[in-house]
Amino acid sequence: MTLSPTPRPGLLASVATLAEMEVALSAGADIVDLKNPAEGALGAWAEAPLKAAVARWRAAGCVTGLSATVGDQPLDATIILAAARRTAATGVPLVKIGFPLPADGAAQALAPVLDALRPLARETCLIAVLFADQDPDLSTVAQFAGAGFHGVMLDTADKVAGGLLAHLAVERLADFVGAARAAGLLTGLAGSLKLEDIAALAALQPHYLGFRGALCATGRTSALDPARLARVREDLKGRVAA
């Protein structure tokens, strides 16, 4: 997926079913993100529907980006590599991996996991997800770039403890986005984002803003609401991202 500047941040819409995927495609989401919100922050789809989603995406002409999460995994090289390989084997082009890094020694804890993932990063586009509510070490962005990752995002792990802006100040978010873009990484911001968050976050120039709960009628585990999705999409129009 290209990193060329866009006139606004793209819309990453997380979907839980093939039916929701159709809604997101029809609404013009820039990235359709395959995620199972009932299974956690980065809950994974089962293999069969994931393969079906990839086939549907290809049939649509691949105009919209497609990503999938590998599930909420511990910071263990063997476990994370196996989960990432399973997801990549379905043909999904963007594979999102969460990194629950410790508050201290993040760089050291991350090193063996990235060593294990380097070969896969040469074969598919890996997206690292750091969690704003875990006091992430944002200096690790350089490590992901060095390991061949395609992108890096910020999200939240605990979906009832407040959104992205409740955990990281705008200044830190700006530093994160700047470091990621300087390293040539696709960069995104997510984490219980609301419509009113768009203006402040779009000004930071991420490539994408990610939404789930704001697109649903009664919370992130309920069904996608086409009207809410359209409202977020409309608000993003005209926002300057680069």
XYZ file of N, CA and C in Angstrom, residues 123-203:
243
model
N 7.953 -10.753 3.219
C 6.984 -11.415 2.357
C 5.609 -10.753 2.377
N 5.274 -10.093 3.472
C 3.956 -9.475 3.609
C 4.090 -8.178 4.381
N 3.071 -7.355 4.319
C 3.102 -6.051 4.986
C 2.629 -6.199 6.430
N 3.550 -6.053 7.362
C 3.231 -6.167 8.778
C 2.997 -4.783 9.375
N 1.955 -4.679 10.180
C 1.619 -3.426 10.860
C 1.713 -3.670 12.364
N 2.576 -2.939 13.035
C 2.693 -3.042 14.489
C 1.641 -2.169 15.152
N 1.057 -2.688 16.216
C 0.073 -1.925 16.984
C 0.588 -1.788 18.411
N 0.791 -0.549 18.842
C 1.167 -0.251 20.216
C -0.065 0.261 20.949
N -0.074 0.108 22.257
C -1.275 0.432 23.027
C -1.055 1.660 23.907
N -1.843 2.697 23.618
C -1.683 3.980 24.297
C -1.930 3.884 25.789
N -2.784 2.959 26.217
C -3.102 2.831 27.641
C -2.107 1.943 28.387
N -1.004 1.572 27.730
C 0.059 0.799 28.372
C 1.357 1.590 28.452
N 1.246 2.923 28.386
C 2.408 3.811 28.462
C 3.508 3.337 27.506
N 3.221 3.278 26.206
C 4.172 2.701 25.253
C 5.442 3.520 25.093
N 6.528 2.821 24.837
C 7.800 3.465 24.523
C 7.776 3.779 23.032
N 7.526 5.015 22.696
C 7.356 5.383 21.289
C 8.670 5.387 20.520
N 9.793 5.292 21.233
C 11.082 5.218 20.546
C 11.252 3.884 19.817
N 10.386 2.916 20.110
C 10.485 1.618 19.432
C 10.050 1.695 17.972
N 9.494 2.807 17.547
C 9.112 2.973 16.141
C 10.287 2.663 15.226
N 11.476 3.122 15.601
C 12.664 2.886 14.778
C 12.979 1.398 14.666
N 12.718 0.639 15.731
C 12.963 -0.804 15.687
C 12.040 -1.499 14.685
N 10.791 -1.092 14.654
C 9.865 -1.685 13.696
C 10.295 -1.374 12.261
N 10.707 -0.149 12.027
C 11.185 0.212 10.695
C 12.407 -0.613 10.319
N 13.314 -0.773 11.264
C 14.526 -1.541 11.009
C 14.253 -3.008 10.740
N 13.157 -3.522 11.283
C 12.801 -4.930 11.083
C 12.011 -5.162 9.797
N 11.777 -4.100 9.041
C 11.082 -4.248 7.770
C 9.582 -4.142 7.831
N 9.046 -3.637 8.947
C 7.595 -3.468 9.047
C 7.112 -2.420 8.052
N 5.858 -2.577 7.643
C 5.257 -1.653 6.693
C 4.636 -0.451 7.380
N 4.180 -0.646 8.623
C 3.505 0.445 9.318
C 3.442 0.226 10.806
N 2.957 1.253 11.496
C 2.802 1.202 12.946
C 1.592 2.043 13.332
N 0.824 1.540 14.293
C -0.376 2.234 14.741
C -0.397 2.355 16.253
N -1.173 3.285 16.735
C -1.515 3.358 18.157
C -2.983 3.002 18.310
N -3.281 2.205 19.338
C -4.647 1.813 19.646
C -4.757 1.781 21.170
N -5.868 1.294 21.679
C -6.013 1.082 23.117
C -6.359 -0.380 23.362
N -5.846 -0.935 24.449
C -6.103 -2.331 24.796
C -7.392 -2.483 25.582
N -7.620 -1.575 26.520
C -8.810 -1.624 27.378
C -9.853 -0.665 26.811
N -10.889 -1.220 26.228
C -11.867 -0.402 25.517
C -12.864 0.296 26.441
N -12.791 0.052 27.735
C -13.696 0.741 28.661
C -12.954 1.767 29.519
N -11.674 1.964 29.248
C -10.856 2.864 30.062
C -10.578 4.191 29.384
N -11.397 4.537 28.393
C -11.207 5.814 27.714
C -10.525 5.651 26.377
N -10.716 6.647 25.527
C -10.158 6.610 24.183
C -8.700 7.035 24.133
N -8.182 7.090 22.937
C -6.774 7.404 22.690
C -6.336 8.685 23.384
N -7.126 9.742 23.251
C -6.737 11.042 23.796
C -6.811 11.095 25.318
N -7.429 10.096 25.937
C -7.457 10.032 27.399
C -6.144 9.482 27.950
N -5.328 8.898 27.083
C -4.117 8.228 27.540
C -2.829 8.896 27.060
N -2.864 9.532 25.913
C -1.669 10.186 25.397
C -2.014 11.602 24.961
N -1.183 12.553 25.375
C -1.392 13.943 24.992
C -1.154 14.125 23.494
N -1.764 15.149 22.954
C -1.627 15.432 21.528
C -0.161 15.575 21.136
N 0.645 16.151 22.034
C 2.069 16.346 21.725
C 2.783 15.007 21.525
N 2.484 14.019 22.366
C 3.110 12.705 22.216
C 2.609 12.008 20.951
N 1.343 12.182 20.658
C 0.809 11.602 19.433
C 1.465 12.221 18.205
N 1.709 13.522 18.267
C 2.377 14.193 17.157
C 3.794 13.658 16.975
N 4.486 13.422 18.082
C 5.833 12.859 18.010
C 5.815 11.466 17.380
N 4.826 10.672 17.779
C 4.695 9.322 17.241
C 4.469 9.347 15.737
N 3.506 10.149 15.301
C 3.198 10.226 13.876
C 4.407 10.750 13.098
N 5.065 11.771 13.635
C 6.231 12.321 12.962
C 7.350 11.313 12.817
N 7.610 10.544 13.879
C 8.674 9.544 13.836
C 8.342 8.437 12.846
N 7.078 8.016 12.822
C 6.668 6.953 11.912
C 6.765 7.392 10.458
N 6.297 8.585 10.184
C 6.352 9.077 8.804
C 7.796 9.304 8.365
N 8.640 9.790 9.277
C 10.045 10.008 8.943
C 10.749 8.691 8.630
N 10.279 7.616 9.253
C 10.866 6.293 9.021
C 10.266 5.598 7.801
N 9.345 6.271 7.122
C 8.734 5.701 5.934
C 7.651 4.691 6.224
N 7.085 4.751 7.415
C 6.068 3.790 7.825
C 4.657 4.336 7.628
N 3.765 3.473 7.189
C 2.348 3.789 7.224
C 1.980 4.028 8.684
N 1.216 5.055 8.965
C 0.933 5.364 10.356
C -0.551 5.617 10.571
N -1.063 5.090 11.694
C -2.476 5.252 11.988
C -2.727 5.477 13.466
N -3.852 6.099 13.759
C -4.279 6.346 15.136
C -5.674 5.772 15.307
N -5.868 5.030 16.401
C -7.151 4.417 16.697
C -7.294 4.325 18.209
N -8.374 3.733 18.649
C -8.567 3.550 20.087
C -9.807 4.259 20.597
N -10.967 3.665 20.385
C -12.239 4.241 20.849
C -12.403 5.692 20.416
N -12.035 5.974 19.178
C -12.148 7.343 18.663
C -13.607 7.721 18.470
N -13.892 8.986 18.705
C -15.227 9.541 18.512
C -15.190 10.576 17.393
N -16.371 10.947 16.940
C -16.471 11.932 15.872
C -15.760 13.224 16.252
N -15.885 13.619 17.506
C -15.278 14.875 17.934
C -13.757 14.815 18.049
N -13.172 13.640 17.933
C -11.716 13.501 17.980
C -11.059 13.760 16.630
N -11.842 13.736 15.577
C -11.270 13.757 14.233
C -10.467 15.017 13.959
N -10.981 16.172 14.312
C -10.292 17.421 13.982
C -8.887 17.469 14.567
N -8.760 17.162 15.856
C -7.449 17.229 16.510
C -6.492 16.185 15.967
N -6.990 14.987 15.704
C -6.108 13.913 15.250
C -5.736 14.053 13.778
N -6.666 14.521 12.960
C -6.352 14.735 11.550
C -5.241 15.762 11.381
N -5.202 16.743 12.270
C -4.181 17.788 12.197
C -2.780 17.237 12.435
